[in-house]
Coordinates of C-alpha atoms in Angstrom, one line a residue:
X1 CA -5.4 -25.5 13.1
X2 CA -5.2 -27.8 9.9
X3 CA -8.8 -29.5 10.1
X4 CA -10.7 -26.5 12.0
X5 CA -9.4 -24.3 9.0
X6 CA -11.9 -26.6 6.5
X7 CA -14.3 -27.6 9.1
X8 CA -17.7 -25.1 8.3
X9 CA -19.4 -25.7 11.0
X10 CA -16.0 -25.1 13.5
X11 CA -16.6 -21.3 11.4
X12 CA -19.9 -21.2 12.5
X13 CA -20.3 -22.1 16.1
X14 CA -16.9 -19.7 17.1
X15 CA -17.7 -16.5 17.1
X16 CA -16.2 -12.9 15.6
X17 CA -13.1 -11.9 17.6
X18 CA -12.5 -8.6 17.9
X19 CA -8.7 -9.6 17.8
X20 CA -5.4 -7.9 15.1
X21 CA -3.0 -9.4 14.2
X22 CA 0.5 -8.0 13.6
X23 CA 3.3 -10.0 11.7
X24 CA 7.0 -8.4 12.2
X25 CA 9.7 -10.1 9.9
X26 CA 12.6 -9.9 11.0
X27 CA 16.5 -11.7 10.3
X28 CA 15.8 -15.3 11.0
X29 CA 13.0 -14.5 13.3
X30 CA 9.3 -14.4 12.4
X31 CA 6.8 -12.5 15.1
X32 CA 3.3 -12.5 15.4
X33 CA 1.4 -10.7 18.0
X34 CA -2.1 -10.9 18.8
X35 CA -3.6 -7.2 20.1
X36 CA -6.7 -8.6 21.9
X37 CA -9.6 -5.9 22.5
X38 CA -8.5 -5.8 26.3
X39 CA -5.5 -3.7 25.3
X40 CA -3.4 -7.5 26.9
X41 CA -1.3 -8.4 24.4
X42 CA 0.8 -11.3 23.3
X43 CA 3.9 -12.5 20.2
X44 CA 4.9 -15.2 19.1
X45 CA 8.1 -15.6 17.8
X46 CA 8.3 -18.3 15.2
X47 CA 12.6 -19.6 14.7
X48 CA 13.1 -21.7 12.0
X49 CA 14.8 -24.7 13.2
X50 CA 15.6 -28.0 11.3
X51 CA 13.6 -29.6 9.1
X52 CA 11.8 -31.5 11.3
X53 CA 11.2 -29.0 14.6
X54 CA 10.3 -25.5 15.0
X55 CA 11.5 -23.7 17.8
X56 CA 8.9 -21.4 19.4
X57 CA 9.1 -18.3 22.0
X58 CA 5.7 -15.9 23.9
X59 CA 5.4 -13.3 25.2
X60 CA 2.3 -12.6 26.6
X61 CA 1.9 -8.8 27.3
X62 CA -1.0 -8.0 30.0
X63 CA -2.5 -4.9 31.7
X64 CA -3.4 -4.7 35.8
X65 CA -6.0 -2.0 37.4
X66 CA -3.7 0.5 36.8
X67 CA -2.8 0.4 33.4
X68 CA 0.1 -1.3 33.7
X69 CA 2.5 -4.0 32.1
X70 CA 2.9 -7.5 33.4
X71 CA 6.0 -9.2 31.1
X72 CA 5.5 -13.3 31.2
X73 CA 7.5 -15.3 30.0
X74 CA 7.2 -18.8 28.5
X75 CA 10.6 -20.3 27.2
X76 CA 11.3 -21.5 23.6
X77 CA 10.2 -25.4 23.0
X78 CA 10.7 -27.0 19.9
X79 CA 7.8 -28.3 18.2
X80 CA 7.6 -31.3 15.5
X81 CA 7.0 -29.9 12.3
X82 CA 4.4 -32.5 11.6
X83 CA 2.3 -31.1 14.9
X84 CA 3.3 -28.0 15.1
X85 CA 1.6 -25.3 13.0
X86 CA 4.4 -23.0 10.5
X87 CA 2.8 -19.4 10.8
X88 CA 1.5 -19.2 7.9
X89 CA -1.3 -21.8 8.4
X90 CA -0.8 -20.6 12.2
X91 CA -2.7 -17.1 10.8
X92 CA -5.2 -18.7 8.4
X93 CA -6.7 -20.5 11.2
X94 CA -6.9 -17.0 13.4
X95 CA -8.2 -15.2 10.5
X96 CA -10.3 -17.6 8.7
X97 CA -11.6 -20.0 12.3
X98 CA -12.0 -17.1 14.9
X99 CA -12.7 -14.1 12.3
X100 CA -9.4 -11.9 13.3
X101 CA -8.1 -9.2 11.3
X102 CA -4.2 -8.8 10.1
X103 CA -3.7 -4.8 10.2
X104 CA 0.1 -5.0 9.7
X105 CA 2.8 -6.9 8.2
X106 CA 6.3 -5.6 8.3
X107 CA 9.6 -7.2 6.7
X108 CA 12.1 -5.5 7.0
X109 CA 14.4 -6.6 3.9
X110 CA 18.1 -5.6 5.2
X111 CA 18.1 -8.5 7.7
X112 CA 16.6 -11.4 5.3
X113 CA 19.0 -14.5 5.4
X114 CA 20.4 -15.9 2.3
X115 CA 17.6 -18.7 1.9
X116 CA 14.6 -16.8 4.5
X117 CA 12.1 -19.1 1.7
X118 CA 10.6 -15.6 2.2
X119 CA 8.2 -17.1 0.4
X120 CA 6.5 -19.6 2.3
X121 CA 4.9 -16.5 3.6
X122 CA 1.5 -15.6 2.8
X123 CA -0.9 -13.9 4.3
X124 CA -4.3 -14.0 1.6
X125 CA -5.3 -9.6 2.6
X126 CA -4.3 -6.9 6.0
X127 CA -4.8 -3.5 5.8
X128 CA -0.8 -2.7 5.6
X129 CA 2.5 -4.2 4.1
X130 CA 5.4 -2.0 5.2
X131 CA 9.1 -3.6 3.0
X132 CA 12.0 -1.5 4.4
X133 CA 15.5 -2.1 4.0
X134 CA 19.1 0.4 2.5
X135 CA 20.2 -2.6 0.8
X136 CA 18.6 -3.6 -3.0
X137 CA 16.5 -6.4 -2.4
X138 CA 16.6 -9.3 -4.6
X139 CA 13.7 -9.1 -7.6
X140 CA 12.8 -13.1 -6.6
X141 CA 12.1 -12.4 -3.0
X142 CA 9.8 -9.2 -3.8
X143 CA 8.4 -9.9 -6.3
X144 CA 7.3 -13.1 -3.7
X145 CA 5.8 -11.1 -1.4
X146 CA 3.7 -8.3 -3.4
X147 CA 2.5 -12.2 -4.5
X148 CA 1.4 -14.1 -1.0
X149 CA 0.5 -11.0 1.1
X150 CA -1.8 -8.7 -0.2
X151 CA -2.5 -4.9 1.0
X152 CA -5.9 -3.2 1.0
X153 CA -4.8 0.0 3.0
X154 CA -1.6 0.8 2.4
X155 CA 1.4 -1.0 0.7
X156 CA 4.6 1.3 0.9
X157 CA 8.0 0.0 -0.3
X158 CA 10.9 1.5 1.0
X159 CA 13.8 -0.2 -0.3
X160 CA 15.8 -0.1 -3.1
X161 CA 15.1 -2.5 -6.2
X162 CA 16.9 -3.3 -9.4
X163 CA 15.7 -2.1 -12.8
X164 CA 15.2 -5.6 -13.8
X165 CA 12.8 -6.6 -11.8
X166 CA 9.0 -7.4 -13.1
X167 CA 5.5 -7.3 -11.2
X168 CA 2.1 -8.4 -12.3
X169 CA 0.2 -5.2 -11.9
X170 CA -2.6 -6.8 -10.2
X171 CA -1.3 -7.1 -6.9
X172 CA -2.2 -3.6 -6.1
X173 CA -4.5 -3.7 -5.1
X174 CA -4.3 -1.1 -2.1
X175 CA -6.3 2.6 -1.3
X176 CA -2.2 3.9 -0.3
X177 CA 1.1 2.9 -2.3
X178 CA 3.8 4.0 -1.2
X179 CA 7.9 4.2 -2.9
X180 CA 10.0 5.5 -2.2
X181 CA 13.1 4.7 -3.3
X182 CA 13.7 4.9 -6.4
X183 CA 13.9 1.7 -9.0
X184 CA 13.8 2.2 -12.7
X185 CA 10.8 -1.2 -12.6
X186 CA 8.0 1.9 -12.1
X187 CA 6.7 2.5 -15.3
X188 CA 3.9 5.1 -16.8
X189 CA 2.0 1.9 -17.6
X190 CA 2.6 0.6 -14.6
X191 CA 1.4 3.1 -13.1
X192 CA -2.0 3.6 -15.4
X193 CA -2.4 -0.6 -14.8
X194 CA -2.6 -0.6 -11.3
X195 CA -5.6 -0.6 -8.8
X196 CA -4.5 2.2 -6.4
X197 CA -5.9 4.8 -5.2
X198 CA -4.0 6.6 -4.3
X199 CA 0.0 6.8 -4.8
X200 CA 2.8 8.8 -3.8
X201 CA 6.6 7.8 -5.2
X202 CA 9.6 10.4 -3.9
X203 CA 13.0 9.8 -5.3
X204 CA 11.5 9.0 -8.6
X205 CA 13.6 8.5 -12.2
X206 CA 11.0 10.8 -14.0
X207 CA 10.9 13.8 -16.3
X208 CA 7.7 15.2 -17.5
X209 CA 7.5 13.7 -20.5
X210 CA 6.2 10.3 -18.4
X211 CA 4.2 11.7 -16.5
X212 CA 2.2 12.6 -19.2
X213 CA 2.2 10.2 -20.3
X214 CA 0.0 8.8 -17.6
X215 CA -2.5 12.3 -18.0
X216 CA -2.6 11.7 -21.9
X217 CA -4.2 8.1 -20.9
X218 CA -6.6 8.8 -18.1
X219 CA -7.6 11.3 -21.3
X220 CA -8.4 8.7 -23.0
X221 CA -9.8 6.2 -20.6
X222 CA -12.5 4.4 -20.0
X223 CA -13.2 5.2 -16.9
X224 CA -14.8 2.1 -16.0
X225 CA -11.2 0.8 -15.5
X226 CA -9.8 3.3 -13.6
X227 CA -13.0 4.2 -11.3
X228 CA -11.1 4.0 -7.9
X229 CA -8.2 6.6 -8.6
X230 CA -8.1 9.9 -7.2
X231 CA -4.7 11.1 -7.6
X232 CA -0.9 10.7 -8.1
X233 CA 1.9 12.4 -6.3
X234 CA 5.6 11.7 -7.7
X235 CA 8.9 13.3 -6.9
X236 CA 10.3 14.5 -10.3
X237 CA 13.4 13.5 -10.8
X238 CA 15.0 17.0 -12.1
X239 CA 13.1 20.1 -11.3
X240 CA 11.3 21.1 -13.9
X241 CA 11.6 25.6 -14.0
X242 CA 9.2 25.7 -17.1
X243 CA 7.2 23.3 -17.6
X244 CA 4.6 23.2 -21.1
X245 CA 1.8 21.8 -20.5
X246 CA 0.9 19.4 -24.9
X247 CA -1.5 22.0 -26.3
X248 CA -3.5 19.6 -26.9
X249 CA -4.7 18.2 -23.7
X250 CA -6.6 21.5 -23.5
X251 CA -4.9 22.0 -20.6
X252 CA -7.3 25.7 -19.1
X253 CA -5.4 27.5 -16.3
X254 CA -8.1 27.9 -13.6
X255 CA -7.5 31.0 -12.6
X256 CA -9.2 31.4 -16.1
X257 CA -12.1 29.6 -14.7
X258 CA -12.6 29.4 -11.0
X259 CA -15.7 28.0 -11.1
X260 CA -15.3 24.6 -12.8
X261 CA -13.6 23.6 -9.3
X262 CA -12.4 24.2 -5.9
X263 CA -9.5 25.7 -5.3
X264 CA -7.9 23.1 -2.5
X265 CA -7.6 19.7 -2.7
X266 CA -8.0 17.2 -0.2
X267 CA -5.6 14.6 0.0
X268 CA -6.8 12.9 3.1
X269 CA -7.9 14.1 6.0
X270 CA -6.1 17.2 7.4
X271 CA -3.6 17.0 4.2
X272 CA -4.4 19.1 1.9
X273 CA -3.1 20.7 -1.9
X274 CA -3.2 24.5 -2.8
X275 CA -4.2 24.1 -7.0
X276 CA -4.7 27.9 -7.9
X277 CA -1.8 27.6 -10.3
X278 CA -3.2 24.1 -12.1
X279 CA -4.5 23.3 -15.3
X280 CA -7.6 21.3 -15.5
X281 CA -8.5 18.6 -18.6
X282 CA -11.4 16.3 -18.5
X283 CA -12.3 13.1 -19.7
X284 CA -12.9 12.1 -23.6
X285 CA -16.5 11.8 -20.9
X286 CA -16.7 15.1 -21.0
X287 CA -18.3 15.3 -17.9
X288 CA -14.1 14.1 -15.1
X289 CA -12.2 16.9 -14.5
X290 CA -8.4 16.4 -13.1
X291 CA -5.8 18.8 -12.2
X292 CA -2.5 18.8 -13.1
X293 CA 0.2 21.2 -10.4
X294 CA 4.0 21.3 -10.5
X295 CA 4.3 23.1 -7.6
X296 CA 8.1 23.3 -4.6
X297 CA 10.1 24.6 -7.3
X298 CA 9.4 21.9 -9.9
X299 CA 10.3 18.8 -8.1
X300 CA 6.9 18.3 -7.5
X301 CA 4.2 16.4 -10.5
X302 CA 0.7 16.4 -9.0
X303 CA -2.4 14.5 -10.9
X304 CA -5.2 14.6 -9.9
X305 CA -9.6 13.2 -10.9
X306 CA -12.6 15.6 -9.3
X307 CA -14.9 13.5 -7.5
X308 CA -18.3 15.9 -8.3
X309 CA -18.8 16.0 -12.2
X310 CA -18.9 19.0 -14.1
X311 CA -23.0 20.3 -14.8
X312 CA -22.2 21.2 -18.5
X313 CA -20.9 19.2 -21.0
X314 CA -18.6 19.8 -24.3
X315 CA -16.0 22.1 -21.9
X316 CA -14.6 23.5 -19.0
X317 CA -15.6 27.3 -19.7
X318 CA -18.9 27.5 -17.5
X319 CA -18.8 24.9 -16.0
X320 CA -19.3 24.7 -11.9
X321 CA -19.2 21.8 -9.6
X322 CA -22.1 20.8 -7.0

């Protein structure tokens, strides 16, 4: 497998396969689920043995003519670690040589043993990365996961973290980032430096001042460096009864100029947000419009950029959208 991964000729000989991989890490076991385009599924379970041996259990699920599943178990076998590949090497072979795609990686943090060596698991690219847990996760473990596993579509962090945790914002470059456990490590500056298109944070420690500081950074920034950003939704620490938007932002109520944009902001089909009570601001380029909205009884803060540019420059008044 190691030689095949490095062989250019082997890549040319093997035709692309429509196969998706799913990685599950629960406790000491690591499961690699292989989903064929025929509907058949094969699961390989990697168990850590001693320093010289690795144990694998393979489960094959196949469909018969009536579309019913037939389970076939292959008993656990112990292989020499020198000849038997690790899970990371197996994934590398399947993705680089056989052009398979890693669809999802699921990591259940609470079940990881102290010597889990989660840093050994490397996935260059996957669609979705889900980190789940109820107890606070070790800073080093979370940092290793984010550094070694790159998600392109969804990164979901549903595990408590320490406020001392630090991470390079360049590791956050997926389309959708979801964080639904309070973590003091998430700061306005870190959020702004991330390369994610859509950011959703629940149970945050943010107040209105924190959120407005992000808006200020966007208003004054060079949008070429943040062209992927679409919107962020943040559940505030405490509900805001009478929100005050700084006058210096030159925000204008949409109700006073309904030609500037649409009333509804699309969060992703089929979800949308009613922004009729929002405040609109313009970036320094005088063309890009964004909306601030505090809704749900003052509990949630929304900031979204509109995809279409304003027809006119110099202010919101009199502008219209295509």
